[in-house]
Tab-separated table of C-alpha atoms in Angstrom:
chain	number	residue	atom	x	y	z
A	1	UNK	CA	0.000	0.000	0.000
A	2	UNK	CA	0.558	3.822	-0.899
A	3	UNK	CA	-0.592	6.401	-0.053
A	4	UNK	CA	0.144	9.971	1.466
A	5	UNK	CA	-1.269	11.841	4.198
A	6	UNK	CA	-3.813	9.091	5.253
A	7	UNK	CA	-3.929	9.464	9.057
A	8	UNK	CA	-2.957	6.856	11.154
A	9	UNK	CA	-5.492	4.610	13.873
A	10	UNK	CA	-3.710	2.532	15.245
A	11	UNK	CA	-1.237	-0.153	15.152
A	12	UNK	CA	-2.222	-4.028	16.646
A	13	UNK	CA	0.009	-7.074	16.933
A	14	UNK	CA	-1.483	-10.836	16.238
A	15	UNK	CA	1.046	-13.056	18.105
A	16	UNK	CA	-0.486	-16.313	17.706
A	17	UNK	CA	-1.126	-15.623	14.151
A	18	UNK	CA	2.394	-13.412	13.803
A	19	UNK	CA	0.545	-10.344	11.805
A	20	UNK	CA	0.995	-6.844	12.831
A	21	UNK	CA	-1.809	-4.848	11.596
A	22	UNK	CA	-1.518	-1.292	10.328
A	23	UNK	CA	-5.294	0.280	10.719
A	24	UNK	CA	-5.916	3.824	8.525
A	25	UNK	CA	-8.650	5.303	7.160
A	26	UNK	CA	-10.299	3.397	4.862
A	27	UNK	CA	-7.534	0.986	4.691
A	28	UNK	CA	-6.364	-1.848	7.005
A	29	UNK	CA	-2.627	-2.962	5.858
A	30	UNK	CA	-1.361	-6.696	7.297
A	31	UNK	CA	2.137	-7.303	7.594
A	32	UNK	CA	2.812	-11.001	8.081
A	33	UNK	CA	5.946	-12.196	10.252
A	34	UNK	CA	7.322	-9.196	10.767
A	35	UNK	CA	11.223	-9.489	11.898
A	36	UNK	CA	11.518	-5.973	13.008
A	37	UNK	CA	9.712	-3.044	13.835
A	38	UNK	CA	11.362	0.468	14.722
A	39	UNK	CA	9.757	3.207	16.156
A	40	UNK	CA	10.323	7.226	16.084
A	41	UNK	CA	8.957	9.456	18.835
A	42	UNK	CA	9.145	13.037	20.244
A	43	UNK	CA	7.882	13.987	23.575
A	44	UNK	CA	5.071	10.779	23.442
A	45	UNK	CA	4.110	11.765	19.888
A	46	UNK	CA	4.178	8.949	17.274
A	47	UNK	CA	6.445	10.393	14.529
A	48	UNK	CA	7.346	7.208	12.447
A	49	UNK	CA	7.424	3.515	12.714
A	50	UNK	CA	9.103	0.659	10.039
A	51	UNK	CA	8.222	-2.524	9.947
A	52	UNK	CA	10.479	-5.215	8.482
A	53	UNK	CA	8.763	-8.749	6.820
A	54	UNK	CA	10.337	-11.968	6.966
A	55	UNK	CA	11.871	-11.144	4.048
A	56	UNK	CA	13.556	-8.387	4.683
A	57	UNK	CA	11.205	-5.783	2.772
A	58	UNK	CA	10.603	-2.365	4.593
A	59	UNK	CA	6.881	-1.953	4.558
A	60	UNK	CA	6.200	0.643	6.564
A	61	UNK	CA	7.429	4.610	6.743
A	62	UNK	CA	5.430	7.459	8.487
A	63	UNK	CA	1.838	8.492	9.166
A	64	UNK	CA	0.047	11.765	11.060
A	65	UNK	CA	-1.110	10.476	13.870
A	66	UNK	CA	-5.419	10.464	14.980
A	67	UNK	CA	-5.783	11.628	18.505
């Protein structure tokens, strides 16, 4: 998925079925097996966060967080 400025949900993490799900609006982006996932932050504000697949592909960059 692609997109710009679509704001950001929230983030939830499937450990039995090892899927970390990326909720926006209207899209809900599954990342299976992730390997790694790296988060940015300033003050408690979400500023970025990367997630890594099993293969190695970067699949996730940056959103505007929904308060």
């Amino acid at each position: 998925m692609s997109a710009e400025w679509i704001p950001l949900n929230g983030l939830t993490y499937d450990p039995k079925d090892d899927v970390l799900a990326v909720i926006t609006e209207p899209y809900e982006h599954n990342i299976r097996h992730p390997k790694e996932i790296y988060v940015s932050e300033d003050m408690g504000a979400l500023l970025a966060v990367e997630a890594i697949d099993g293969d190695g592909a970067k699949k996730i960059r940056s959103w505007t967080w929904r308060y």
